[in-house]
Short mmCIF file of C-alpha atoms in Angstrom, two decimals:
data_model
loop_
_atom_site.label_atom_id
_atom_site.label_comp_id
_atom_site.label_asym_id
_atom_site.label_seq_id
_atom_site.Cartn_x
_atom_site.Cartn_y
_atom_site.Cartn_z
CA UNK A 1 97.98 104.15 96.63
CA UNK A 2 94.46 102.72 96.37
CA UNK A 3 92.64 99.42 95.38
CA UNK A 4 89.27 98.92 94.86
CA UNK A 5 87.59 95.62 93.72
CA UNK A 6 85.36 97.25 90.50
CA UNK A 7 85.01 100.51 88.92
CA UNK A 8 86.34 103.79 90.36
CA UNK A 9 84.16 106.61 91.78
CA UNK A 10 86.80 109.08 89.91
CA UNK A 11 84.20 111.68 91.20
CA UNK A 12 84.91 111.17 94.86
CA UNK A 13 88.61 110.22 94.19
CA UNK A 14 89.02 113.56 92.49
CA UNK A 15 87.63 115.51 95.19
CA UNK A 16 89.23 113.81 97.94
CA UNK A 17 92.53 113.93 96.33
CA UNK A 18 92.15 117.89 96.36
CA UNK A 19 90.41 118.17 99.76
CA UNK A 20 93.93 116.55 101.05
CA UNK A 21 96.00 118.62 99.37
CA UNK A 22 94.08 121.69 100.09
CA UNK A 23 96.49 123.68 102.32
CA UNK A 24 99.12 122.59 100.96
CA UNK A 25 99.90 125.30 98.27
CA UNK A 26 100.18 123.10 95.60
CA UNK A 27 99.38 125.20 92.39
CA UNK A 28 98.91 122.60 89.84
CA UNK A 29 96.78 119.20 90.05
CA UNK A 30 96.69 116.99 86.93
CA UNK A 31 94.22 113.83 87.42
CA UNK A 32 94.53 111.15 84.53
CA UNK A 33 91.59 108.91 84.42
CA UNK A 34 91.47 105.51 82.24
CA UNK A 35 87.44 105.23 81.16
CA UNK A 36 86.89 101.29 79.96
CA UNK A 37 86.33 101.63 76.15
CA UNK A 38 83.19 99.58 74.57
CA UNK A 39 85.40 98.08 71.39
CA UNK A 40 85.79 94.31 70.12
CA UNK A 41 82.64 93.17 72.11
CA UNK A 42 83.59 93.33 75.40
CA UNK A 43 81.75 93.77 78.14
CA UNK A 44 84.24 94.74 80.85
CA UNK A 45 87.86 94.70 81.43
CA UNK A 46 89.21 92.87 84.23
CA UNK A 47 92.19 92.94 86.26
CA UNK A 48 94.91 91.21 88.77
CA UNK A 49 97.17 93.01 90.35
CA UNK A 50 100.55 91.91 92.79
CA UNK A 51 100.02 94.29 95.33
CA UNK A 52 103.50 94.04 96.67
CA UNK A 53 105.27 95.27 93.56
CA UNK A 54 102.99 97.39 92.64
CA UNK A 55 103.25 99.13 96.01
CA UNK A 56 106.80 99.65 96.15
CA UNK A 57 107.13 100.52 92.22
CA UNK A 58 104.50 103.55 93.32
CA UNK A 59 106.50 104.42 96.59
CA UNK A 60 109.51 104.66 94.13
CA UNK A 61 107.55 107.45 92.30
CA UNK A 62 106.56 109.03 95.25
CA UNK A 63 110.36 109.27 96.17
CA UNK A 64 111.23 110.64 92.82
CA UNK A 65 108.32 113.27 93.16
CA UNK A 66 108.85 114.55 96.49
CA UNK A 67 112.47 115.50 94.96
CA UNK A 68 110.54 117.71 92.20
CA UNK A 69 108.44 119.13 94.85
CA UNK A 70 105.43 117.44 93.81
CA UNK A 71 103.93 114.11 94.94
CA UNK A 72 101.75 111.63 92.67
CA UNK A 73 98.81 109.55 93.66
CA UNK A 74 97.24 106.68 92.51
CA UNK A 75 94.27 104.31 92.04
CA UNK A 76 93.67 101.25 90.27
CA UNK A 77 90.86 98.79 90.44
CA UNK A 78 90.96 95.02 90.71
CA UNK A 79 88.65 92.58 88.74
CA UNK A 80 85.63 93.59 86.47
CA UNK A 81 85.06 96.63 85.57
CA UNK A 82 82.92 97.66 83.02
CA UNK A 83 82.64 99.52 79.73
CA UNK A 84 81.93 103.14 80.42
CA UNK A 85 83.73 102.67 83.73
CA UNK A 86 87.01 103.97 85.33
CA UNK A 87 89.67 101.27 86.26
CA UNK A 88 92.67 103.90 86.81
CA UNK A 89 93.08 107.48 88.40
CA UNK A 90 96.39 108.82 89.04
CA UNK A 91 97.46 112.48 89.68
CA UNK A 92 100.21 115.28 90.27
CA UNK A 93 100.08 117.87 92.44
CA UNK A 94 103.09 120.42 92.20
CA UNK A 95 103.48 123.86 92.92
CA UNK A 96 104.38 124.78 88.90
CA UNK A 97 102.61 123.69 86.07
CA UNK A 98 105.78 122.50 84.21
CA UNK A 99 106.61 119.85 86.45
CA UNK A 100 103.16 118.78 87.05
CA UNK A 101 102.95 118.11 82.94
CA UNK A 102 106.24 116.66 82.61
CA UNK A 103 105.74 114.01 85.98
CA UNK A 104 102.16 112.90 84.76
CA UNK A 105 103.46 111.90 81.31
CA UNK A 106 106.26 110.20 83.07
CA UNK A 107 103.95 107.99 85.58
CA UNK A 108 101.49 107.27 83.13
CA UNK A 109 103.83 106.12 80.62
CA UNK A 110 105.97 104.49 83.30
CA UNK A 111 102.35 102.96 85.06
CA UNK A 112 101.95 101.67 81.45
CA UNK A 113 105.32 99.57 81.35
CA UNK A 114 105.95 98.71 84.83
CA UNK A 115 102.98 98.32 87.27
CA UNK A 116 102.59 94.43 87.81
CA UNK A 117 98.79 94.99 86.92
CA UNK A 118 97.62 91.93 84.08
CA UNK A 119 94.37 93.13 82.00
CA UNK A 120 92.02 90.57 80.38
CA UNK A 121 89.13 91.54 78.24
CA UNK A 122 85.58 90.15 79.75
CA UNK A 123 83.25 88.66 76.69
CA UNK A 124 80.51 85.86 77.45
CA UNK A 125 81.69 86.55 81.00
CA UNK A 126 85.17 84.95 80.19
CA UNK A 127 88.43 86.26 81.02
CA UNK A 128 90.99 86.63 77.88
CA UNK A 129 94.28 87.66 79.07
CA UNK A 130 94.71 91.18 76.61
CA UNK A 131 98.46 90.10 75.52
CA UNK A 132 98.62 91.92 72.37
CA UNK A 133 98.02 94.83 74.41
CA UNK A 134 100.58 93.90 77.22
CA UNK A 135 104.52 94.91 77.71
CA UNK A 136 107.09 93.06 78.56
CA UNK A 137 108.38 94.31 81.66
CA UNK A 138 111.92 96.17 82.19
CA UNK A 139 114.72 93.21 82.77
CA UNK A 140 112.12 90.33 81.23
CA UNK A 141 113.77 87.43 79.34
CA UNK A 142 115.85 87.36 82.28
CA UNK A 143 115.28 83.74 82.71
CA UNK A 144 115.19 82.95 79.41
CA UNK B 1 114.49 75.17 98.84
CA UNK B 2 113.14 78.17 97.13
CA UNK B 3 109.62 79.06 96.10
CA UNK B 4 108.82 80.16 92.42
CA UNK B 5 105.66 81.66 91.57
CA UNK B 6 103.82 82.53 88.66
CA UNK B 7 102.11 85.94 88.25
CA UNK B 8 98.90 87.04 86.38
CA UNK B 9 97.77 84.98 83.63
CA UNK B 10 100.67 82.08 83.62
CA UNK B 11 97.95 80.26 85.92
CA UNK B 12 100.78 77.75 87.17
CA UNK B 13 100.47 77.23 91.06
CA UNK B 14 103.75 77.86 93.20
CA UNK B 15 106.40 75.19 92.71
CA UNK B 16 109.19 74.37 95.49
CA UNK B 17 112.87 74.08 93.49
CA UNK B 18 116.11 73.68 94.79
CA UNK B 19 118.42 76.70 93.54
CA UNK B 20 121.49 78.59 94.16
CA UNK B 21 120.78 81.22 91.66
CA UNK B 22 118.38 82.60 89.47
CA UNK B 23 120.71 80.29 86.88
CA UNK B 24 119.42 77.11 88.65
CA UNK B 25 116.34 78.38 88.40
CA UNK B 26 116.04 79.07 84.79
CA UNK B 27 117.39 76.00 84.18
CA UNK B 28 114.74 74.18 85.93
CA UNK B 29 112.13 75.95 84.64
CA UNK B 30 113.37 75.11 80.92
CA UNK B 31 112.66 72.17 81.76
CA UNK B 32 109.12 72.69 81.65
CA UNK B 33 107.34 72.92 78.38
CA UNK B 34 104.20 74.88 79.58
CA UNK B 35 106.87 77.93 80.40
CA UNK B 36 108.83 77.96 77.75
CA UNK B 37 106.77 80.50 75.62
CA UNK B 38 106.37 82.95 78.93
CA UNK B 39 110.04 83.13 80.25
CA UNK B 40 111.67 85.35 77.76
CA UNK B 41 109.00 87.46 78.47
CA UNK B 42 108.66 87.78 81.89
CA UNK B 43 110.69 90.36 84.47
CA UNK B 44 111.48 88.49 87.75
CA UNK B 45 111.49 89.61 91.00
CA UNK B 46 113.17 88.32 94.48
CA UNK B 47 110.96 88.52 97.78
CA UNK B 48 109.70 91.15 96.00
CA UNK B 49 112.37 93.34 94.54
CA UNK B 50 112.90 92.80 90.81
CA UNK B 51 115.96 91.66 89.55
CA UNK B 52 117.92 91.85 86.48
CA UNK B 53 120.88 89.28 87.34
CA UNK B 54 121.45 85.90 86.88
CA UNK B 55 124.26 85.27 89.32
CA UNK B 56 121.93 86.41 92.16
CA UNK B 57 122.17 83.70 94.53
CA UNK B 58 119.44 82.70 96.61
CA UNK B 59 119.05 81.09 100.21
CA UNK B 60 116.45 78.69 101.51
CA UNK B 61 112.84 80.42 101.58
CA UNK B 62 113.42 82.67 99.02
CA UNK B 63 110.32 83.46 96.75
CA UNK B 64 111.07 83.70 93.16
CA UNK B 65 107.62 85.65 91.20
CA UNK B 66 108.07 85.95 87.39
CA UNK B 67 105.77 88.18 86.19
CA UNK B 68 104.39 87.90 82.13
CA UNK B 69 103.64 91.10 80.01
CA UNK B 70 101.75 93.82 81.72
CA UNK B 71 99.06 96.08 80.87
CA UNK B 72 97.54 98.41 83.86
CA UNK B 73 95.00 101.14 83.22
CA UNK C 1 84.12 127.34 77.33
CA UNK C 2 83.05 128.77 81.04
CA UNK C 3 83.71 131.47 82.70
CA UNK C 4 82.13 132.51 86.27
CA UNK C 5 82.59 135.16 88.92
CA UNK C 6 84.99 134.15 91.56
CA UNK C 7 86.35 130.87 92.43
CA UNK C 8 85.67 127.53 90.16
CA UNK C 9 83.84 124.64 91.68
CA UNK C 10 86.21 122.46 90.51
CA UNK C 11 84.32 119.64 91.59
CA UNK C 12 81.21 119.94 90.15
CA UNK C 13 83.03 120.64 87.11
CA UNK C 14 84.98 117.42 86.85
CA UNK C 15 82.14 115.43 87.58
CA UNK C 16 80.09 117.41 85.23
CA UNK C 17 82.75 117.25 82.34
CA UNK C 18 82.62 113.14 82.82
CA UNK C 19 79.00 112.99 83.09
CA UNK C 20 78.73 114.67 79.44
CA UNK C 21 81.01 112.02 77.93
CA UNK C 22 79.66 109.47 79.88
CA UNK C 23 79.01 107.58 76.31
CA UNK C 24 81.74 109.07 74.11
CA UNK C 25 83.47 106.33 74.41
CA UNK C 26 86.92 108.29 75.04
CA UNK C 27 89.59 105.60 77.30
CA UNK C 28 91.45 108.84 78.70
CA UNK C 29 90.41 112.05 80.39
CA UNK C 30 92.98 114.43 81.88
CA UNK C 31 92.07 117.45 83.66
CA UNK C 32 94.33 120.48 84.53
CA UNK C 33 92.94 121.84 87.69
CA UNK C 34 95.11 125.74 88.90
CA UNK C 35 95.13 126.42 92.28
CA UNK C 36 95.95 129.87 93.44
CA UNK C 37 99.22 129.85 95.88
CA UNK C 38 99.19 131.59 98.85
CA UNK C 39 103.12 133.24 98.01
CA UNK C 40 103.87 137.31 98.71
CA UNK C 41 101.58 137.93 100.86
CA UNK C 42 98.70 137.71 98.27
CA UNK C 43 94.76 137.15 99.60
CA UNK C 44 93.48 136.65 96.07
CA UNK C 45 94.37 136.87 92.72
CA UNK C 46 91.92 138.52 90.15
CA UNK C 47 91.55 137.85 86.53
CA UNK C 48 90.46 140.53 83.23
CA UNK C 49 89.29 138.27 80.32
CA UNK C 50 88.68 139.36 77.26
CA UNK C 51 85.78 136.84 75.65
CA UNK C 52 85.36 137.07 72.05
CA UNK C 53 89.09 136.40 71.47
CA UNK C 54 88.98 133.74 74.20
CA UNK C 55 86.14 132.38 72.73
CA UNK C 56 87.66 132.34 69.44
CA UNK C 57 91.18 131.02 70.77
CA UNK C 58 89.22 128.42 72.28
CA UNK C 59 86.99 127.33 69.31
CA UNK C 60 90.44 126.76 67.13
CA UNK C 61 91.73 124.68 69.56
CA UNK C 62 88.88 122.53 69.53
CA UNK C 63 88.78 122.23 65.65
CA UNK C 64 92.57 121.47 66.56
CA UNK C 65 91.65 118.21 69.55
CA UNK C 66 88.54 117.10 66.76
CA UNK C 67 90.82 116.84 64.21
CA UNK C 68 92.97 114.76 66.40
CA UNK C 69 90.01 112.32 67.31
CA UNK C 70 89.84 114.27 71.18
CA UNK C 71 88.20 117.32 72.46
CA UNK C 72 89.04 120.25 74.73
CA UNK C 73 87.16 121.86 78.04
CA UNK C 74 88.08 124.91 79.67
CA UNK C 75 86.81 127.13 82.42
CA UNK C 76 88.59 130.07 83.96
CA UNK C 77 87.41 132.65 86.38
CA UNK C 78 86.42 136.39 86.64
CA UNK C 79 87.58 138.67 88.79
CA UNK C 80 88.81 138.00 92.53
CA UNK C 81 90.20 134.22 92.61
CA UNK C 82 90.82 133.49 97.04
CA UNK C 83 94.38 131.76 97.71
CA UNK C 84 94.03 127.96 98.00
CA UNK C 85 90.58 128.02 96.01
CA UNK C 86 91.29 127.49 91.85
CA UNK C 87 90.92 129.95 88.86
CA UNK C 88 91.33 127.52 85.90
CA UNK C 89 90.38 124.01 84.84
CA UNK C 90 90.50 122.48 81.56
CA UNK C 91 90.91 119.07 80.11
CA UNK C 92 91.49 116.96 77.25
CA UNK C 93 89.00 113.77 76.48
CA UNK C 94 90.49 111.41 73.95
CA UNK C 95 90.33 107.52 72.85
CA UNK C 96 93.95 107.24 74.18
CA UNK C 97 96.23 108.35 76.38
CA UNK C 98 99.29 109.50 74.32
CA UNK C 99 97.48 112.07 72.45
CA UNK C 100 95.48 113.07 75.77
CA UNK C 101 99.11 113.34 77.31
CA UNK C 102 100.41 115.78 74.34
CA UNK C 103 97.20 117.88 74.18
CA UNK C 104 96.91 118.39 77.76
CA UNK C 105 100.38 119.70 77.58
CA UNK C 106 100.18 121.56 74.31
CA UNK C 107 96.79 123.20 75.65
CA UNK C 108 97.74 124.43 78.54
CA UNK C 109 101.05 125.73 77.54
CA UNK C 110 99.49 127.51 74.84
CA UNK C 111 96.70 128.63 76.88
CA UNK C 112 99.51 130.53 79.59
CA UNK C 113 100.79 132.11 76.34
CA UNK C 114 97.56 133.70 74.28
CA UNK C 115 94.57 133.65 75.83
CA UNK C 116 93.95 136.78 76.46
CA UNK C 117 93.64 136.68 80.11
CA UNK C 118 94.91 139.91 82.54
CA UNK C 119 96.25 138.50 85.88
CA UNK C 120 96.62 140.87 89.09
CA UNK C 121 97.77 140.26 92.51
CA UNK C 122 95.45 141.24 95.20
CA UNK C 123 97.06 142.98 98.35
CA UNK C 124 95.21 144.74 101.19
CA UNK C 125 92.14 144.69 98.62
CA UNK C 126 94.44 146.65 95.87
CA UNK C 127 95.27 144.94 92.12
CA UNK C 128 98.25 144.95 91.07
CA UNK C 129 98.49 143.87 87.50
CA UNK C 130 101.18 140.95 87.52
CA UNK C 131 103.77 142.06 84.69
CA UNK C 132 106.61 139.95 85.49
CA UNK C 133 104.69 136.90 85.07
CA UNK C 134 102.79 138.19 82.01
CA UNK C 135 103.61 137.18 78.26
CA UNK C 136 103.50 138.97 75.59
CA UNK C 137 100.99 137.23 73.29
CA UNK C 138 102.13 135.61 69.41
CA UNK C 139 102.82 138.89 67.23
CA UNK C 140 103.52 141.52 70.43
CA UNK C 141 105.14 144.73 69.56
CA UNK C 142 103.71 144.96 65.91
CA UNK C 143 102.61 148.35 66.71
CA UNK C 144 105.94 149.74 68.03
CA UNK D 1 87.42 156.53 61.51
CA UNK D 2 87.90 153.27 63.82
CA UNK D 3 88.04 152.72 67.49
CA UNK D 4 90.69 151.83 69.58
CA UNK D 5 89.94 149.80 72.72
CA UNK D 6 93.12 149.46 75.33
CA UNK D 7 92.53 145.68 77.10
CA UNK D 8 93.14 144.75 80.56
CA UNK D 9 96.38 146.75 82.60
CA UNK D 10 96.11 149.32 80.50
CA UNK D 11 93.46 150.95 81.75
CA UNK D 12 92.45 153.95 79.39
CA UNK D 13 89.41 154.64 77.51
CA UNK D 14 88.78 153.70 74.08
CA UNK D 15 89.71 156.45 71.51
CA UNK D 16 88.54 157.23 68.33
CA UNK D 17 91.13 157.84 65.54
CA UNK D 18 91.30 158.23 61.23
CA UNK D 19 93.46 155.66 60.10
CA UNK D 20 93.17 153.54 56.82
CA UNK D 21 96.37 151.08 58.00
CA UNK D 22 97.38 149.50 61.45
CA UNK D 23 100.96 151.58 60.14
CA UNK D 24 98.61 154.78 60.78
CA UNK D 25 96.94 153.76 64.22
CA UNK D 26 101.04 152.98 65.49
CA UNK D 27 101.67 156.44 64.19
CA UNK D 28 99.04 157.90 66.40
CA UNK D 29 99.23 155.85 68.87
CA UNK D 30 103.14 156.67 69.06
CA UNK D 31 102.28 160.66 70.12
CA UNK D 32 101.12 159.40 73.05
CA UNK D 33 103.35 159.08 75.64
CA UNK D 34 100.96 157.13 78.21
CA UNK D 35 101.24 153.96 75.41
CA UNK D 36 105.18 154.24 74.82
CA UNK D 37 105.89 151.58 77.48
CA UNK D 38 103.23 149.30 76.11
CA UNK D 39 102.94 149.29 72.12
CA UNK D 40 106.55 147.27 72.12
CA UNK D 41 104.68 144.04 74.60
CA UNK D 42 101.08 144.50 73.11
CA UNK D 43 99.34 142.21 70.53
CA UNK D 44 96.50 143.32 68.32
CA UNK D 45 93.16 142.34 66.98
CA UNK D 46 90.92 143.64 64.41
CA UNK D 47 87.50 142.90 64.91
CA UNK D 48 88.63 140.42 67.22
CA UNK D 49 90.73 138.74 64.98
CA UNK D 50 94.91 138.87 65.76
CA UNK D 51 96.79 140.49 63.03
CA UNK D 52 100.58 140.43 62.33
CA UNK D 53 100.99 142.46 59.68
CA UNK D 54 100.96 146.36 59.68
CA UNK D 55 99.82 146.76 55.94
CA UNK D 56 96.52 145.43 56.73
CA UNK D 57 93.80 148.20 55.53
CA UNK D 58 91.16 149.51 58.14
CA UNK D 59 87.64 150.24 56.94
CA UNK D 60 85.18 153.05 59.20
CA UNK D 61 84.18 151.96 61.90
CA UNK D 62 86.69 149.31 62.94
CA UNK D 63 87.06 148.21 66.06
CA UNK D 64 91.56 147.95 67.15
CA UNK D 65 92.09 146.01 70.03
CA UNK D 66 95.26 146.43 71.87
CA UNK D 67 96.12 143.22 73.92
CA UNK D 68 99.03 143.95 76.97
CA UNK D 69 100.81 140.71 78.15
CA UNK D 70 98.96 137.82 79.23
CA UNK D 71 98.64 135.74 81.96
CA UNK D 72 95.56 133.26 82.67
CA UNK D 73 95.54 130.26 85.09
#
């Protein structure tokens, strides 16, 4: 898992992502890659992110990978990043394409509910936190 | 004493309680009107590891996070 | 649609797939990168196309993505593929990620099953067309 | 008469043929034993086009693609 304060290179992410996996006979590699989208007048997104959580929810995955065979990867970035920009790479590598499809729709979609990552849109250089846009974690209301 | 703190956009800094479960610590954070709209939708984790019990009981040190809605990507 | 002799750059291509949407304003790009295993004792694998269907298989499934607010890239090689080096690459572009996530996976699996695409193991410099990993496209057997 | 091209594996040369129906190019095709094992797996195109239906009427100079099982990636 990587994090990077602004945008993504997704170029040299992609390619160093395959250089380590080149021997290892891998036969599928699906990258997903989150551009920043210019809509309601923002200029960037920005983001925080609790490192600790985040770290073990992806080393969970990793787990759950390795028993399909495959292993995931992951970047995110952390404060501004721009419209036009990348924020978010993640990837499968697994030696069938089936698996591959099925695990990056599952971390994606699982990313999407359950990374402790908080998004706020950037306009006049302020920081809205993006809550209509935000999930309730699995367990919340716990304290409630 | 444990240590509660607040993830993300709650913007609250860390607060020192005492507690013997997550149940003492709801009910001390009731207590406080700027939470009320962000605890029934936050997750909560113990030094780390979330949590999805109340009767969890705590010892002295322990850091509480509750984390609000998320959004990565 | 590309197709080249030999082995894809599959770097150049990602970056060069991004760089043309660069201002599309699409939030979610997912390439499907194939990697040729090194299994059986293989040095290559080498690939028969047949263009103006693929062209024309690939041309409806980009009506298909348009329609659907995304688009569709593909390139595939020619001929003698090396193990470890990659024969295929395609990708979806698309405002958001669940219909990236279903296209990816509805273009590729349709993609194994009718483009009209001849695979053949390479051993000791012979090809040996690979029939037990071969599908018979929509409509086989209409002439039987 | 229309042509008959043989794609990928199946390595033989295109043929001529008269036929005014797929139904006729299966008949033909049928004498030969070389194509037994293959007519049952292959697709077919007209003019690059698939087909699915045997009824379909062939004008001169057609061009009957036979497609064996695929495999890209």
């Amino acid at each position: 898992m990587e994090l990077y304060q602004g945008p993504l290179d997704t170029k040299k992410i992609f390619s160093r992502w395959l250089d380590e996996q080149l021997t290892s006979n891998y036969g599928a590699y699906i990258p997903f890659v989150g551009i920043i989208r210019a809509e309601d007048g923002i200029e960037a997104l920005s983001f925080d992110i609790y490192e600790p959580i985040l770290q073990k929810w992806f080393d969970e995955w990793q787990a759950r990978a390795i028993q399909r065979g495959a292993i995931v990867k992951m970047a995110h970035s952390i404060g501004d990043v721009p419209v036009h920009t990348s924020s978010y790479a993640s990837a499968v590598f697994s030696p069938k394409r089936r698996v591959a499809l099925e695990l990056i729709e599952e971390f994606v979609e699982d990313f999407k509910a359950n990374a402790p990552i908080w998004k706020y849109d950037v306009k006049n250089g302020k920081r809205i936190y993006a809550e209509d846009r935000s999930t309730p974690m699995d367990g919340a209301g716990l304290l409630a | 004493m444990v240590i509660v703190e607040f993830l993300g956009p709650i913007g609250k800094a860390p607060i020192q309680i005492e507690a013997n479960t997550l149940a003492d610590v709801s009910a001390k954070l009731k207590e406080d009107a700027e939470l009320t709209g962000w605890l029934e939708k936050c997750a909560v984790a113990i030094n780390d590891s979330m949590v999805s019990d109340l009767s969890v009981s705590l010892k002295e040190g322990d850091r509480v996070s509750i984390l609000p809605p998320v959004c990565g990507g």
